[in-house]
mmCIF file of C-alpha atoms and ligand atoms in Angstrom:
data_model
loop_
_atom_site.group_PDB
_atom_site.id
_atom_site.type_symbol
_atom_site.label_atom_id
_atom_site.label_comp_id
_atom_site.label_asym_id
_atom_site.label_seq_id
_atom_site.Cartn_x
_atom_site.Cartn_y
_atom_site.Cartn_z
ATOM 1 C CA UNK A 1 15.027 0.212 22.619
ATOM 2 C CA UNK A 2 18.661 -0.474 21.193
ATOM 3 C CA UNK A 3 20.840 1.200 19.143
ATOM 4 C CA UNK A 4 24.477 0.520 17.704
ATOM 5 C CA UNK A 5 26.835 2.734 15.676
ATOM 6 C CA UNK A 6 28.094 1.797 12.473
ATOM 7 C CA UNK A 7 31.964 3.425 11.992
ATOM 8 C CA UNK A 8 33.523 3.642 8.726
ATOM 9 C CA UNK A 9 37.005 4.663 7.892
ATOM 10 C CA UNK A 10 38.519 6.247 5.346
ATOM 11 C CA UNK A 11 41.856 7.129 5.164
ATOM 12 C CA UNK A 12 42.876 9.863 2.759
ATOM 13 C CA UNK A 13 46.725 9.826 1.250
ATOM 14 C CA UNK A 14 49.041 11.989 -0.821
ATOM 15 C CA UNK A 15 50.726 10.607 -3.689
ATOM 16 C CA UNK A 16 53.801 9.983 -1.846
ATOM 17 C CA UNK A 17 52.298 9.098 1.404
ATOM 18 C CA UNK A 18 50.586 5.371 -0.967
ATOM 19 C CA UNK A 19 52.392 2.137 -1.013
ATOM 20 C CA UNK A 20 54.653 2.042 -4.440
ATOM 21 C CA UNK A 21 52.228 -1.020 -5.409
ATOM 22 C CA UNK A 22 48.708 1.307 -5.152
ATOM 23 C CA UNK A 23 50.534 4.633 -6.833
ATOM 24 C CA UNK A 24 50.858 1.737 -9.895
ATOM 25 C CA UNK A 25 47.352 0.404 -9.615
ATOM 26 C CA UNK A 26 45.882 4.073 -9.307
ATOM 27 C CA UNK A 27 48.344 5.086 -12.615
ATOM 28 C CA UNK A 28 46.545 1.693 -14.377
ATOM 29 C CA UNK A 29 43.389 2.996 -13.375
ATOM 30 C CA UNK A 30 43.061 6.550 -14.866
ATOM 31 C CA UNK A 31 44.817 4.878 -17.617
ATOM 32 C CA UNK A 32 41.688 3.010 -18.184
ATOM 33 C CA UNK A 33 39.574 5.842 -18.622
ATOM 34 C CA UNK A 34 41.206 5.919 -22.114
ATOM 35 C CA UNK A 35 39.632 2.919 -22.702
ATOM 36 C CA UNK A 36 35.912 4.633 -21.465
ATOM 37 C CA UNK A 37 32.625 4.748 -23.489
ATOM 38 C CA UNK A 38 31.210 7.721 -22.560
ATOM 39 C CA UNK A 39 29.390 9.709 -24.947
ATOM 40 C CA UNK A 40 26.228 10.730 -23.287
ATOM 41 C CA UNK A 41 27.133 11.197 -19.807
ATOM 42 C CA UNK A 42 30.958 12.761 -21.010
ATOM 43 C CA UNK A 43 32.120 11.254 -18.079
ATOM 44 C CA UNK A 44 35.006 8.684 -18.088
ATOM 45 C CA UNK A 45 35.982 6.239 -15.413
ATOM 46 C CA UNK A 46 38.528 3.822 -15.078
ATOM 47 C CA UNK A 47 39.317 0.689 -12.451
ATOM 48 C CA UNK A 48 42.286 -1.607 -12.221
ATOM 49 C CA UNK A 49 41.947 -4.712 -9.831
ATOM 50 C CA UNK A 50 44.979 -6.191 -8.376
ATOM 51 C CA UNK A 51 44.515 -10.099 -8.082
ATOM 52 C CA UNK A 52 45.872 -12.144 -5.706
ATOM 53 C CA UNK A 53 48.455 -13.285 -7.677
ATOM 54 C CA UNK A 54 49.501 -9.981 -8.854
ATOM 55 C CA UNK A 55 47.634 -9.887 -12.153
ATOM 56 C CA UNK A 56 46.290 -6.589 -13.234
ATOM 57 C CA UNK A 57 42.600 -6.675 -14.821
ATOM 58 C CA UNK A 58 41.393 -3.121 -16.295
ATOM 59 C CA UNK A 59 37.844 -1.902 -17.124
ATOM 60 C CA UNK A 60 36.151 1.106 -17.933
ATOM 61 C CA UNK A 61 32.590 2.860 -18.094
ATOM 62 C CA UNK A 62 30.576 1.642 -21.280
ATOM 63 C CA UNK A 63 27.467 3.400 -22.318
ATOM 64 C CA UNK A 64 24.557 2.376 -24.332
ATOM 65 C CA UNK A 65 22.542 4.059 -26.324
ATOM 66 C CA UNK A 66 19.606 2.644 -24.176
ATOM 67 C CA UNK A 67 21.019 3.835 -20.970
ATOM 68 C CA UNK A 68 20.205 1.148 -18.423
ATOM 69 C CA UNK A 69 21.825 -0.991 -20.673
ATOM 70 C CA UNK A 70 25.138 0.622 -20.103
ATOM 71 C CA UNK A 71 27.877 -0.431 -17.166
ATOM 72 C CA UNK A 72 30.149 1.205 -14.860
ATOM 73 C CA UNK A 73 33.715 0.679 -14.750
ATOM 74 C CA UNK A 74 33.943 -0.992 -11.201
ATOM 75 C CA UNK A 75 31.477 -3.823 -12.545
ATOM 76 C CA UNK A 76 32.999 -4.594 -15.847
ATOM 77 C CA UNK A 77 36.604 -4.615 -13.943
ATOM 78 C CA UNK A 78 35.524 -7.084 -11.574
ATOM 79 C CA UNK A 79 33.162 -9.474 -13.848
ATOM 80 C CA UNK A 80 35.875 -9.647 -16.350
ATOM 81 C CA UNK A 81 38.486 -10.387 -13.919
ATOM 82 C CA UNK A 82 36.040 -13.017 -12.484
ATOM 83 C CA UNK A 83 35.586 -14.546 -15.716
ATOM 84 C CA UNK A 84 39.378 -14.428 -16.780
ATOM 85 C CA UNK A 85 41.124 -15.462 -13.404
ATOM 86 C CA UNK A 86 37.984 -17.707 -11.326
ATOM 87 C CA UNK A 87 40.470 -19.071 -8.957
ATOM 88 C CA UNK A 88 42.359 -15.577 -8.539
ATOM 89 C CA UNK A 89 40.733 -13.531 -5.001
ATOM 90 C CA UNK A 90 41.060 -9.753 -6.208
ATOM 91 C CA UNK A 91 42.584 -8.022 -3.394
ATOM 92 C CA UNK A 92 42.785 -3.997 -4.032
ATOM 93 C CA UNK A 93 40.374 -2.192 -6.355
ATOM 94 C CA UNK A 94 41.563 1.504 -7.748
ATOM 95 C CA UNK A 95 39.138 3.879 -9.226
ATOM 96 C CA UNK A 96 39.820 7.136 -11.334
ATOM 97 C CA UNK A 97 37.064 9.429 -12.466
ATOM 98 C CA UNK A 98 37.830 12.712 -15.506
ATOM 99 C CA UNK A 99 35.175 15.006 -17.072
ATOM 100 C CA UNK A 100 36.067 17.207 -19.677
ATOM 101 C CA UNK A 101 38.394 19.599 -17.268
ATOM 102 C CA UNK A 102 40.839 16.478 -16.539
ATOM 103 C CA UNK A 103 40.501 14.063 -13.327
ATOM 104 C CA UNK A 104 38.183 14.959 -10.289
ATOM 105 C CA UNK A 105 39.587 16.272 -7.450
ATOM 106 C CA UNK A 106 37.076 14.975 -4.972
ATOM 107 C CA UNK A 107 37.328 11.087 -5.678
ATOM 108 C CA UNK A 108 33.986 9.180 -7.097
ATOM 109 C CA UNK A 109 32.394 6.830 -5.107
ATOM 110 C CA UNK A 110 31.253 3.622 -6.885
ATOM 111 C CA UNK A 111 26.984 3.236 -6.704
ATOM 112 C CA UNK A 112 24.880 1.168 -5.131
ATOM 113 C CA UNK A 113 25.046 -1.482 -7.686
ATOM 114 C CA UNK A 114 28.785 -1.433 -7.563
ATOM 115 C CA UNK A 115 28.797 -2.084 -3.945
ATOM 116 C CA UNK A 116 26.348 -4.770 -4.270
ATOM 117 C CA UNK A 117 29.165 -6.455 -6.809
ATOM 118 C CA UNK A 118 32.146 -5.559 -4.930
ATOM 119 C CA UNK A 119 30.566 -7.151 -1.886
ATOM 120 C CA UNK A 120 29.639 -10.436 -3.788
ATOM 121 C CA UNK A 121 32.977 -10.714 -4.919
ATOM 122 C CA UNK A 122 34.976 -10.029 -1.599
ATOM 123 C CA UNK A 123 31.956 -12.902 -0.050
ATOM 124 C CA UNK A 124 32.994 -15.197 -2.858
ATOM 125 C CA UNK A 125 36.595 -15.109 -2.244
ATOM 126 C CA UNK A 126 36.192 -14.743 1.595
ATOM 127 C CA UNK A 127 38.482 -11.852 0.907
ATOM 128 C CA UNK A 128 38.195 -8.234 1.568
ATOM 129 C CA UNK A 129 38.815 -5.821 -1.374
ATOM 130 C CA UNK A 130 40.766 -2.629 -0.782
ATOM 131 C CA UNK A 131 39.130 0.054 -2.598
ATOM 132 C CA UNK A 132 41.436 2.948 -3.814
ATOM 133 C CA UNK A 133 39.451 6.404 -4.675
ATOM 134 C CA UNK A 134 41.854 8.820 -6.696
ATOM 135 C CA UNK A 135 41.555 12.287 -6.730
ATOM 136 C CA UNK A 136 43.678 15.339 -7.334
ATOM 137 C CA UNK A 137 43.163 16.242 -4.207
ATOM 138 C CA UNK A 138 44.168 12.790 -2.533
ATOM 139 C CA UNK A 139 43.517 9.418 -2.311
ATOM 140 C CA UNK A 140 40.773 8.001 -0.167
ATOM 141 C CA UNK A 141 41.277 4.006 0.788
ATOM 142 C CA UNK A 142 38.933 2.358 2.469
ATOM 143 C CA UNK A 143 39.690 -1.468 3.283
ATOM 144 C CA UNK A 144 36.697 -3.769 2.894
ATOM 145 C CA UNK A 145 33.343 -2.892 1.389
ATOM 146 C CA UNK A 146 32.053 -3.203 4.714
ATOM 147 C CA UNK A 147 32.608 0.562 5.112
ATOM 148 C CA UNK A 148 30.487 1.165 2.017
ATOM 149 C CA UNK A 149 27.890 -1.170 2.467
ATOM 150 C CA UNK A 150 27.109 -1.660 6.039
ATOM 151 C CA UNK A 151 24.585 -4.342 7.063
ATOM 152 C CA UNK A 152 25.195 -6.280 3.212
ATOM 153 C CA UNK A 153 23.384 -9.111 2.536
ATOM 154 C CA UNK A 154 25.269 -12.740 2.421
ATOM 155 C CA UNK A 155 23.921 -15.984 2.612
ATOM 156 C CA UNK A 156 25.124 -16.090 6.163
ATOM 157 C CA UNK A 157 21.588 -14.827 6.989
ATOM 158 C CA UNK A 158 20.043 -18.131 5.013
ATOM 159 C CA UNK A 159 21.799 -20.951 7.565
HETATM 160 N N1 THU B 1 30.107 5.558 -13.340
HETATM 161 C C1 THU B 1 31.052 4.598 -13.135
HETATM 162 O O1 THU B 1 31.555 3.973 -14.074
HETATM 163 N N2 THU B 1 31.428 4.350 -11.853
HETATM 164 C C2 THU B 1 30.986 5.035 -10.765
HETATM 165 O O2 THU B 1 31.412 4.755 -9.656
HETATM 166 C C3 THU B 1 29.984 6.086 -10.921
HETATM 167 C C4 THU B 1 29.467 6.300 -12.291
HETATM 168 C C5 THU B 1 29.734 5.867 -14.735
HETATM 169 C C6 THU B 1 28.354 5.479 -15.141
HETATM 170 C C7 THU B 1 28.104 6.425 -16.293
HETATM 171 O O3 THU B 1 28.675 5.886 -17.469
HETATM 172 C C8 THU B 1 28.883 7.677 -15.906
HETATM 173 O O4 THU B 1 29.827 7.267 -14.936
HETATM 174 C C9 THU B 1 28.024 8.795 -15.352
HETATM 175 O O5 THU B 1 27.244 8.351 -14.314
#
């Protein structure tokens, strides 16, 4: 028998410890929790994605009345800047979480079917997505998906 270790890092920052450029993408972020539709789970989430280019796409948590139906913020940031800027590689990813007592303090993690998304996208590009996870109590970055979703699928596995 085998075995291998998978590592992850995370690095958690103060506000005045992050790079001028994430402080603004985290600010766009819980911004976009304005923008949330949220009235069964009363929970609002926001994203901003940073493009390549420098473009800023926003997107937010929309429920449905049929709840499946419904999408988190990290997927409808990501498909709508896919389908706005095709040829633009989105480089950082921020996500901000409230409930009714104001923004978490522990930051949100996206779920599995976020993951699954953020990984097609960074495989599409061939470029890895920082992922910025705000909280009061600081800010967790984490640099590829690869530290969220060990062992991912790609088509490397069909050659
Ligand atoms: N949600 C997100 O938008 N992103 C996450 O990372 C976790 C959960 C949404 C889905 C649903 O609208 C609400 O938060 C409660 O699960």
């Amino acid at each position: 028998m085998k075995e291998y270790t998978i590592q992850s890092i995370v690095r958690v920052f103060g506000w005045d410890e992050l790079a001028a450029e994430d402080r603004l993408l985290i600010e766009a972020a819980k911004n976009a929790t304005s923008g949330s539709y949220a009235p069964y789970s009363g929970f609002c989430v926001g994203a901003a994605a940073r493009l390549q280019n420098g473009t800023v796409v926003i997107g937010s948590n929309q429920e449905n009345v049929a709840y499946p139906s419904g999408l988190c913020a990290e997927r409808t940031t990501l498909f709508a800047a896919n389908a706005q800027y095709p040829d633009q590689p989105v480089v950082s990813l921020a996500i901000a979480a409230r409930n009714k007592e104001g923004f978490v303090a522990r930051p949100i993690t996206p779920c599995g079917a976020c993951r699954q998304v953020i990984s097609g996208v960074e495989q599409r590009y061939g470029h890895p997505i920082c992922i910025l996870l705000y909280g009061t109590d600081g800010t967790h970055v984490i640099d590829s998906i690869d530290a969220l979703l060990p062992l991912q699928f790609s088509d490397s596995y069909m050659k």
